[in-house]
PDB file of C-alpha atoms and ligand atoms in Angstrom:
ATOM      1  CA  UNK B   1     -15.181  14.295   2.180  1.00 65.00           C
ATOM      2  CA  UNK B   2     -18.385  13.471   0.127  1.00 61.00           C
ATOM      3  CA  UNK B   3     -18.312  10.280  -1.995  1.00 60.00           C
ATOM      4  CA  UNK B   4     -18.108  12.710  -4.759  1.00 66.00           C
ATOM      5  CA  UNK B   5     -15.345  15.192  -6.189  1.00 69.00           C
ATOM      6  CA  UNK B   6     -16.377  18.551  -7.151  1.00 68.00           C
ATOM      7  CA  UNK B   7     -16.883  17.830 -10.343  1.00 72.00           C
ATOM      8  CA  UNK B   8     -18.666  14.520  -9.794  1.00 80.00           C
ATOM      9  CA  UNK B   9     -16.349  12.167 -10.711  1.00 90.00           C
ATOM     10  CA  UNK B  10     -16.086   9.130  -8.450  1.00 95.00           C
ATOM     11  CA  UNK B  11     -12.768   8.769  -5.926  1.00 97.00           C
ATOM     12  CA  UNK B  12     -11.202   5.273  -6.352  1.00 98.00           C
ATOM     13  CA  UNK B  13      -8.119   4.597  -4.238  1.00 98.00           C
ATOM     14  CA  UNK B  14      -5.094   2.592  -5.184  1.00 98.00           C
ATOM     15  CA  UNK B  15      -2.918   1.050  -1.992  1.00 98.00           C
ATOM     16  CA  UNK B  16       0.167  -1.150  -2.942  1.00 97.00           C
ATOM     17  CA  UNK B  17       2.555  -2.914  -1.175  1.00 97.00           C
ATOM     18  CA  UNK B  18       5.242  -5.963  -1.218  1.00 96.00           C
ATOM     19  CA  UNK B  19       1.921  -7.334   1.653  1.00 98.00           C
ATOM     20  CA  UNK B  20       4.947  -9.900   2.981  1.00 97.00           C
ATOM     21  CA  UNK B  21       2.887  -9.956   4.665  1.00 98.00           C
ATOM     22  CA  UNK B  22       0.295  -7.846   5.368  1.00 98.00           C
ATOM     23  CA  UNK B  23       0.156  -6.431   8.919  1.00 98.00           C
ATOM     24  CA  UNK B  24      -2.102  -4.726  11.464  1.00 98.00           C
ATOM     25  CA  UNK B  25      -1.266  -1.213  10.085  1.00 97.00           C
ATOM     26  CA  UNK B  26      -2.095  -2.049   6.646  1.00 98.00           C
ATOM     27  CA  UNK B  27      -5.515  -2.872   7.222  1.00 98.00           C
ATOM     28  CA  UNK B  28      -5.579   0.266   9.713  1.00 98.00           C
ATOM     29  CA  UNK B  29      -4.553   2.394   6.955  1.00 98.00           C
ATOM     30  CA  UNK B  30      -6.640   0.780   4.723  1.00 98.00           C
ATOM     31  CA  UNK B  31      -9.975   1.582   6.676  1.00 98.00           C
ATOM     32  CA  UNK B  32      -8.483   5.371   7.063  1.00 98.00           C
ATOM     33  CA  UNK B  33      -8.480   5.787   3.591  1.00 98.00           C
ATOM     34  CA  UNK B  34     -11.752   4.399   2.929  1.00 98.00           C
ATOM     35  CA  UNK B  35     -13.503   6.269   5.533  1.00 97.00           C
ATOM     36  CA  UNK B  36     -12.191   9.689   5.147  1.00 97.00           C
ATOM     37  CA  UNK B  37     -11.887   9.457   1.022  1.00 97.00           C
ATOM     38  CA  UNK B  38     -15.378   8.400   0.934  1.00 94.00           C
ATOM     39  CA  UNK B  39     -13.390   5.981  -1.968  1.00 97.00           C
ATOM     40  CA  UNK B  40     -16.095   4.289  -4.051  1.00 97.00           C
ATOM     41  CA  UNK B  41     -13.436   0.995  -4.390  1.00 97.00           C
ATOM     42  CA  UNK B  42      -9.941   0.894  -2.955  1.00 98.00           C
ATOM     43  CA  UNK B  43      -7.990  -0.990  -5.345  1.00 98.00           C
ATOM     44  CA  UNK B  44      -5.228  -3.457  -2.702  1.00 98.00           C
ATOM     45  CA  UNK B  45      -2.454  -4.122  -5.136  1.00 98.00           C
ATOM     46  CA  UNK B  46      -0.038  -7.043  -3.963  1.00 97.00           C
ATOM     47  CA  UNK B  47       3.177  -5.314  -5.834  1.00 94.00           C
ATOM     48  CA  UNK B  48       5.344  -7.685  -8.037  1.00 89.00           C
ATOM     49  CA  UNK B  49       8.898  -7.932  -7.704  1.00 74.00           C
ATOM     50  CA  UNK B  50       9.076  -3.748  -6.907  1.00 63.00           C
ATOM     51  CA  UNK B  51      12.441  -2.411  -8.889  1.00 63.00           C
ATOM     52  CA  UNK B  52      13.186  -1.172  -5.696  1.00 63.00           C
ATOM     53  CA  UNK B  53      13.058  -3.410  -3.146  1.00 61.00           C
ATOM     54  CA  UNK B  54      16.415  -5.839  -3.184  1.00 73.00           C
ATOM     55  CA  UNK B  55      15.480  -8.806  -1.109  1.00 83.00           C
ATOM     56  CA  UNK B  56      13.336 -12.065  -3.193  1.00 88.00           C
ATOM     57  CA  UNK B  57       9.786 -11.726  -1.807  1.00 93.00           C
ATOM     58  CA  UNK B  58       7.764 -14.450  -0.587  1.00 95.00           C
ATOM     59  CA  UNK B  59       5.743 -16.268  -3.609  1.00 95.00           C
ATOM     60  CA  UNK B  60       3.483 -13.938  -5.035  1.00 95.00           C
ATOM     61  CA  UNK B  61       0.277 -17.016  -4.297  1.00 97.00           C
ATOM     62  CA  UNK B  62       1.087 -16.493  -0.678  1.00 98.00           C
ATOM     63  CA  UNK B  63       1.183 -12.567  -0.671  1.00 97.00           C
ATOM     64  CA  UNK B  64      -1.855 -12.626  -2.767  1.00 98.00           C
ATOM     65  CA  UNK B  65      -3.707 -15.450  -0.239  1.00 98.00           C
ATOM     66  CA  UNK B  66      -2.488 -13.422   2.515  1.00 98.00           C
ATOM     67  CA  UNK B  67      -4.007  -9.683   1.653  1.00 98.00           C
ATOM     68  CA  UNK B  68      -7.148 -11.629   0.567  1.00 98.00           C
ATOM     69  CA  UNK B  69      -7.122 -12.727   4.112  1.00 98.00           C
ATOM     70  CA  UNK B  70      -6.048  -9.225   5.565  1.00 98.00           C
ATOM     71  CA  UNK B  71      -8.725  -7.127   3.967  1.00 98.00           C
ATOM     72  CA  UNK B  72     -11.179  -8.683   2.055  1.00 88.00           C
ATOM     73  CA  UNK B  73     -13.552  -8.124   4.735  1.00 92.00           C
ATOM     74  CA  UNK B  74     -13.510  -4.560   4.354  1.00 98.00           C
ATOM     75  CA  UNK B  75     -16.596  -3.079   2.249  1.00 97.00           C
ATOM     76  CA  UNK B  76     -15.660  -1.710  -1.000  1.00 98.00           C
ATOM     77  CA  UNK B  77     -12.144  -3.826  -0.845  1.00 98.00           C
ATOM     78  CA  UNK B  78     -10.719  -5.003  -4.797  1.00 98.00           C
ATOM     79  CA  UNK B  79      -7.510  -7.296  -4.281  1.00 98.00           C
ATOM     80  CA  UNK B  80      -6.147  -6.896  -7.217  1.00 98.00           C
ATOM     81  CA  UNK B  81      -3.503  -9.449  -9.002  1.00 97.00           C
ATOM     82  CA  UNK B  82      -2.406  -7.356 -11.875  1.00 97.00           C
ATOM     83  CA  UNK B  83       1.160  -6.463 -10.821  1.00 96.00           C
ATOM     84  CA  UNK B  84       1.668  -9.827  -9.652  1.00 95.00           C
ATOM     85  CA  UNK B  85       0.693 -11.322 -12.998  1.00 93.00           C
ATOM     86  CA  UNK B  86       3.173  -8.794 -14.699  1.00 88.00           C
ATOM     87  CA  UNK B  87       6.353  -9.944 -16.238  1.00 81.00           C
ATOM     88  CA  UNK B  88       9.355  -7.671 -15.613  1.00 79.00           C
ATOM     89  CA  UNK B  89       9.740  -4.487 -13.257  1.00 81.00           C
ATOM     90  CA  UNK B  90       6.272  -3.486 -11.596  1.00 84.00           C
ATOM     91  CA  UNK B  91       5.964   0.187 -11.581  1.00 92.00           C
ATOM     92  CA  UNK B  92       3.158   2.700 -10.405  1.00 96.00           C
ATOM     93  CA  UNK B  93       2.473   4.413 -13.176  1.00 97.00           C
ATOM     94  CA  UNK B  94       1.409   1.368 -15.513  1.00 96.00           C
ATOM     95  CA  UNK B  95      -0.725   0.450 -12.653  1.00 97.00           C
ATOM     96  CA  UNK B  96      -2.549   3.752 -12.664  1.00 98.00           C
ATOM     97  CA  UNK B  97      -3.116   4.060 -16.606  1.00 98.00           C
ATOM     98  CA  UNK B  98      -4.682   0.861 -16.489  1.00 97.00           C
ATOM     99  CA  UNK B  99      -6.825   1.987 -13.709  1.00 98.00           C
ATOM    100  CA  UNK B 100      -7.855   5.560 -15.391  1.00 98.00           C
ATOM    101  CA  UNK B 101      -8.421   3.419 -18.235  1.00 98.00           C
ATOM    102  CA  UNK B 102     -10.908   1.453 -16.864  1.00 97.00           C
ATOM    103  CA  UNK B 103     -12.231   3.854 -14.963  1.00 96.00           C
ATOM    104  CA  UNK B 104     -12.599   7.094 -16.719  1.00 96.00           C
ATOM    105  CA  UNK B 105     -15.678   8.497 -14.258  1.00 95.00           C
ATOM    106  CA  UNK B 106     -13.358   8.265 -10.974  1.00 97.00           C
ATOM    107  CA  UNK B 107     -10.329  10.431  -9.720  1.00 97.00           C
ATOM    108  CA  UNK B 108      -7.450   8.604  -8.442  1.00 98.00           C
ATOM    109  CA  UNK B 109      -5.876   8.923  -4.528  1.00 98.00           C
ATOM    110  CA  UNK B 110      -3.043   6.636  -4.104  1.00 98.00           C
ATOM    111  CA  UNK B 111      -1.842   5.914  -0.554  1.00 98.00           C
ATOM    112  CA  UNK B 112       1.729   5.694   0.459  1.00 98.00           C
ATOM    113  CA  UNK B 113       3.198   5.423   3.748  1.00 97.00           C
ATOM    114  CA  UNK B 114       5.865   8.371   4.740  1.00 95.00           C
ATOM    115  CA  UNK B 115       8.855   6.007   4.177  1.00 94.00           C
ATOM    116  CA  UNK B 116       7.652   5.735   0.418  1.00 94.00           C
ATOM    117  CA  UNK B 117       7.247   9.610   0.134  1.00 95.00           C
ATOM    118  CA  UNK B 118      10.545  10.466   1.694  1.00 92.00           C
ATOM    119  CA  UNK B 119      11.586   8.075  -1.912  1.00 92.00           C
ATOM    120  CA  UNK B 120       9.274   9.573  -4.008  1.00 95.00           C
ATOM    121  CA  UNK B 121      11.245  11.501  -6.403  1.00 93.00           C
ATOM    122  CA  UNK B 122      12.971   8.247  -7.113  1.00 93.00           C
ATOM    123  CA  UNK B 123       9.697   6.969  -8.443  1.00 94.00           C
ATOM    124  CA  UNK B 124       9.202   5.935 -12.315  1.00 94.00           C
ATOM    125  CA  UNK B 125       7.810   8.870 -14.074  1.00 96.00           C
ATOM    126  CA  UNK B 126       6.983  10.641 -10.618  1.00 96.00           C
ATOM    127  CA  UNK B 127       5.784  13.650 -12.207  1.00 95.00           C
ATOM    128  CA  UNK B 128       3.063  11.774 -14.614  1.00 97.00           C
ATOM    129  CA  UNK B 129       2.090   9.798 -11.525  1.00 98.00           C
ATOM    130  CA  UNK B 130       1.199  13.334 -10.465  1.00 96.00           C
ATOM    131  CA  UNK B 131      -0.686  13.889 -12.950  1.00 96.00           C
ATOM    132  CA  UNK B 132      -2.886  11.034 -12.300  1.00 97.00           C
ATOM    133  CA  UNK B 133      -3.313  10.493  -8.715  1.00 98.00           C
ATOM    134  CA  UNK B 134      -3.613  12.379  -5.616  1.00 97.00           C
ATOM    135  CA  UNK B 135      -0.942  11.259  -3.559  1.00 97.00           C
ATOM    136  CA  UNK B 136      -2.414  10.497   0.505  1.00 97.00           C
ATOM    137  CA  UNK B 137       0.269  10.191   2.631  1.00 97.00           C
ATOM    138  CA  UNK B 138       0.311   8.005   6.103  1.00 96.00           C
ATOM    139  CA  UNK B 139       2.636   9.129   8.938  1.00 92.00           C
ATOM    140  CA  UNK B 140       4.857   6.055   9.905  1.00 90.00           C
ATOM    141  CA  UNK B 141       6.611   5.730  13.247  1.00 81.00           C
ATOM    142  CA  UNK B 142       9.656   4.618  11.712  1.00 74.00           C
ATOM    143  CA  UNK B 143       9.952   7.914   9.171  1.00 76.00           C
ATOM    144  CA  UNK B 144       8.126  11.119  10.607  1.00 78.00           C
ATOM    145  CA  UNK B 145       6.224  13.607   7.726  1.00 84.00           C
ATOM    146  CA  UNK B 146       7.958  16.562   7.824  1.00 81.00           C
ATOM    147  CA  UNK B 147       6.493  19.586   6.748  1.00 81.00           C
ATOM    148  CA  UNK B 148       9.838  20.594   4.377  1.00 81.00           C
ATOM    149  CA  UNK B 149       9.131  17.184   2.219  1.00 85.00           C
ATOM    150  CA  UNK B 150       5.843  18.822   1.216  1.00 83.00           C
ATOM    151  CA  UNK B 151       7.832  22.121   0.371  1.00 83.00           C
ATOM    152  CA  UNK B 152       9.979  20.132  -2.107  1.00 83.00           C
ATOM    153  CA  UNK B 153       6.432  19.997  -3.991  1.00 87.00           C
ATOM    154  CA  UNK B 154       5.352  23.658  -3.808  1.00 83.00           C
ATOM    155  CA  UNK B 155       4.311  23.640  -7.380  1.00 84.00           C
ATOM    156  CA  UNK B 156       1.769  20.440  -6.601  1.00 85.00           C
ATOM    157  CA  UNK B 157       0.602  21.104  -3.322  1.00 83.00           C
ATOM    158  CA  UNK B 158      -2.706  20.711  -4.089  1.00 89.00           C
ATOM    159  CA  UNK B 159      -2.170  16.732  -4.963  1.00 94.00           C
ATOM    160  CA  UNK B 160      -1.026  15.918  -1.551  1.00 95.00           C
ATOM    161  CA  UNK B 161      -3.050  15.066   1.293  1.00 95.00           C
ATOM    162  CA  UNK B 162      -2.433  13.454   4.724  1.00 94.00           C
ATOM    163  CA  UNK B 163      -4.429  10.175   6.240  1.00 96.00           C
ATOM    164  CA  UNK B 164      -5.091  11.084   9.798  1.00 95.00           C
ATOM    165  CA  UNK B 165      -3.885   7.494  10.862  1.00 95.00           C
ATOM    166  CA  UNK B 166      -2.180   7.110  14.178  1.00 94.00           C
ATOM    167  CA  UNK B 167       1.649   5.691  14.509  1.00 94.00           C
ATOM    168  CA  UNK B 168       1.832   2.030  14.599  1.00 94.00           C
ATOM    169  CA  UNK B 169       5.660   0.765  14.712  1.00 92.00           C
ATOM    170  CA  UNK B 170       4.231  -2.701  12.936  1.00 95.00           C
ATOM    171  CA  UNK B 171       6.939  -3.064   9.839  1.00 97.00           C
ATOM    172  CA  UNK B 172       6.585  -6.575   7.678  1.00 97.00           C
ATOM    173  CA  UNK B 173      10.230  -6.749   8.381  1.00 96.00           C
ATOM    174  CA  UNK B 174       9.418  -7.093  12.251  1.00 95.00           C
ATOM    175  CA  UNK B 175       6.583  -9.867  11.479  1.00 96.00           C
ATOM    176  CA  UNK B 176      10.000 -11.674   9.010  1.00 95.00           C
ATOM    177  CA  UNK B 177      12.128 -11.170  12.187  1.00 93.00           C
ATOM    178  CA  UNK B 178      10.044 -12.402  14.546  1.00 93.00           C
ATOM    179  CA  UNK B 179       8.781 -15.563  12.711  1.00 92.00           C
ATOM    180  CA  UNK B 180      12.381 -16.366  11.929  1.00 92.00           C
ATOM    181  CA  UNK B 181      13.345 -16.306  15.374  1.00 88.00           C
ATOM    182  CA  UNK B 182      11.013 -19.134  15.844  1.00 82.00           C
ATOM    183  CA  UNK B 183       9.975 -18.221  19.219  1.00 73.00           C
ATOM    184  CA  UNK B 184       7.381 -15.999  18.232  1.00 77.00           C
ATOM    185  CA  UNK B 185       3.991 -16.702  20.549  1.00 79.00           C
ATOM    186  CA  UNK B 186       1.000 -16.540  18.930  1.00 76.00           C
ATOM    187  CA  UNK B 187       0.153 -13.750  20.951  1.00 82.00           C
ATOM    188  CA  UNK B 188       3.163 -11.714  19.567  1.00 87.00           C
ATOM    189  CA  UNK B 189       2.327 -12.462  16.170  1.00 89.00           C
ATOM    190  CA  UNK B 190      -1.725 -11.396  16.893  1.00 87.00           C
ATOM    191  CA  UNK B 191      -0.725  -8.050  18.238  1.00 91.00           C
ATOM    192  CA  UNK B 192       1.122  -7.725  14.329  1.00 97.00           C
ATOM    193  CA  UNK B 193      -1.074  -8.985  11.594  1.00 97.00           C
ATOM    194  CA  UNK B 194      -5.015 -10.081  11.427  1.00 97.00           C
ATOM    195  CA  UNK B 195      -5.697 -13.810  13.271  1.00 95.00           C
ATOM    196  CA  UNK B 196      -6.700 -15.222   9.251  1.00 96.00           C
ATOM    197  CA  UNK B 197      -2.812 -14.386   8.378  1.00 97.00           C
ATOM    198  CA  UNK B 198      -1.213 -15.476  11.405  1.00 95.00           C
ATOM    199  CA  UNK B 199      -2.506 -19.057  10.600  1.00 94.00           C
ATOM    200  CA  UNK B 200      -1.652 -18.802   7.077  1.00 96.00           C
ATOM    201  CA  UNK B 201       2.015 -17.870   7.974  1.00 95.00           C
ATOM    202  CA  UNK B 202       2.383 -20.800  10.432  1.00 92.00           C
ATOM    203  CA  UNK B 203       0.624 -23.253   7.916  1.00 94.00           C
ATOM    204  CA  UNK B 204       2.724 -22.712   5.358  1.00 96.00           C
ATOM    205  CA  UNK B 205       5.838 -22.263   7.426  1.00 93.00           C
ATOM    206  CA  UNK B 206       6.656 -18.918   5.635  1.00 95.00           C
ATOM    207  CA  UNK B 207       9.541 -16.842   6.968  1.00 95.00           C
ATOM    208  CA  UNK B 208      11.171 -20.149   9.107  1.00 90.00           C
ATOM    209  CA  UNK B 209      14.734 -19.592   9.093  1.00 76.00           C
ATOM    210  CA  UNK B 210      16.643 -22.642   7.264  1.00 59.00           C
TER     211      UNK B 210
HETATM  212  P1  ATP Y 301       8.961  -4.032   4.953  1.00 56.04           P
HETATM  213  O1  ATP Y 301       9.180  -3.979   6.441  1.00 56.04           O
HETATM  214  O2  ATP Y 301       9.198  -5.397   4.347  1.00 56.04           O
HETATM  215  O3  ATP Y 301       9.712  -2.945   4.203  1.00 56.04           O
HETATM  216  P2  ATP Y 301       6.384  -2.676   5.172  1.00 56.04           P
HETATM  217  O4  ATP Y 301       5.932  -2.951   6.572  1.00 56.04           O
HETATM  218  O5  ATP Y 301       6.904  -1.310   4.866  1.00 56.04           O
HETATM  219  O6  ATP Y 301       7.405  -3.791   4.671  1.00 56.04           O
HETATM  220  P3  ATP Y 301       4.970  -2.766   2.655  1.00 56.04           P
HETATM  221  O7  ATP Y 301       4.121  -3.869   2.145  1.00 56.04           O
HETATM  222  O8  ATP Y 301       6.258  -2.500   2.001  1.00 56.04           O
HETATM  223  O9  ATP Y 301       5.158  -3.015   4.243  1.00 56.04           O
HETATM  224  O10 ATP Y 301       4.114  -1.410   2.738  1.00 56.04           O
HETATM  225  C1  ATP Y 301       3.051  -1.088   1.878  1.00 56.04           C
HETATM  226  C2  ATP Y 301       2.640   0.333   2.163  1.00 56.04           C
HETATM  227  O11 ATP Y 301       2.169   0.474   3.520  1.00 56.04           O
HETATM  228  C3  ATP Y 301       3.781   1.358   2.021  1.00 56.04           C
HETATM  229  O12 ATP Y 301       3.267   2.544   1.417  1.00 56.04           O
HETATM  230  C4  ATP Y 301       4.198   1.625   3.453  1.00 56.04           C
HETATM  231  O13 ATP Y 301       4.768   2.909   3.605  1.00 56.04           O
HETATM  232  C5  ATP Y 301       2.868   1.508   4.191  1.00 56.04           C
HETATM  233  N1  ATP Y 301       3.067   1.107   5.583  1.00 56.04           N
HETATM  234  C6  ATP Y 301       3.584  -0.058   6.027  1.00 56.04           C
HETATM  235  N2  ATP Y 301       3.632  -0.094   7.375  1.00 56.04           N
HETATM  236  C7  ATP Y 301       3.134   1.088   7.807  1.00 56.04           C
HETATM  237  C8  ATP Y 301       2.942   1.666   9.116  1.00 56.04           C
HETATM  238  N3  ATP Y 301       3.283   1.026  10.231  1.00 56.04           N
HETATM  239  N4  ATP Y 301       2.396   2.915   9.181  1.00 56.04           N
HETATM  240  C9  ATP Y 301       2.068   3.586   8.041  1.00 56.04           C
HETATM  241  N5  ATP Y 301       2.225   3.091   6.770  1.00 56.04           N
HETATM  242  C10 ATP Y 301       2.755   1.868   6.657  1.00 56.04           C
END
């Protein structure tokens, strides 16, 4: 894609996620979406505590230190704090007002993972987040795209796109698992998330089972 839409506007994308912690196929994903959006800024948004997600997540200093450490290094990488700093349910759509808002020049492409699409419909205000973003969708190992979940769009099919982004089984829940298990080497934990997090993680004994 060129680094401009049709009509000249700018592409910004938007990736969120509980980051707890951020793994290998994050930052895969992430340099996906930057190279085949031709995104002007991708927007990493550390989520607060989602409405949907029913387990406590890790403090939201250590998610936040840990996607700094994950993808900062990318070019063109914002980590952004604003859901974390948000009282109350976190939800998309507030996220991408805000963004429009301050960016009125760019289009928006927010990336999901094919487990989140497969929820989508459950979303807050799913059809206004429509409106506003294009919605780029990652194949996950765990939850294969299926061609029928786009058909359940047919009247938007021109706001989804795929990420070309090869399976990777990684899951944050693995990296939780693992950790807790407190055998993890430190070369199972390298072949998960970037080396910066792994020492995080064992510095500040996150996931250690009681
Ligand atoms: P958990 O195991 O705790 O549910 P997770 O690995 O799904 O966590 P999140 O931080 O919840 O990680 O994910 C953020 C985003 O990244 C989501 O859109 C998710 O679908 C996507 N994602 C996570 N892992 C992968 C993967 N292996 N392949 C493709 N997309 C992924």
């Amino acid at each position: 894609m060129s680094a401009e839409t049709a009509t000249g506007l700018k592409r910004i994308g938007v990736f969120g996620g509980a980051f707890d912690p951020p793994h290998n196929a994050h930052v895969e994903l992430a340099k996906a979406a930057l190279e085949q959006f031709d995104l002007s800024t991708l927007y990493i948004i550390p989520t607060g505590q989602a409405w949907h997600k029913a387990r406590v997540l890790s403090a939201p200093r250590h998610r936040l230190a840990m996607s700094r450490l994950a993808f900062e290094n990318l070019p063109r990488v914002v980590v952004d704090e604003r859901e974390l700093q948000r009282a109350g349910p976190t939800f998309t759509i507030d996220t991408l007002q805000a963004l429009q808002a301050e960016n009125p020049q760019a289009e928006l492409y927010l990336f999901i993972g094919a487990d989140q699409f497969s929820s989508f419909r459950q979303w807050h205000k799913w059809h206004e987040i429509l409106e506003l973003a294009i919605i780029c969708i990652a194949d996950r190992a765990q939850s294969t795209l299926a061609q029928t979940q786009f058909d359940a769009y047919a009247s938007h099919n021109n706001r989804f796109f795929t990420l070309q982004l090869p399976l990777m089984s990684v899951s944050a829940t693995q990296v939780r698992q693992l950790m807790a298990l407190g055998s993890a080497s430190a070369g199972e934990i390298a072949q998960l998330v970037p080396a910066p997090v792994a020492r995080y993680i064992s510095l500040h004994r996150l996931y250690r089972s009681r």
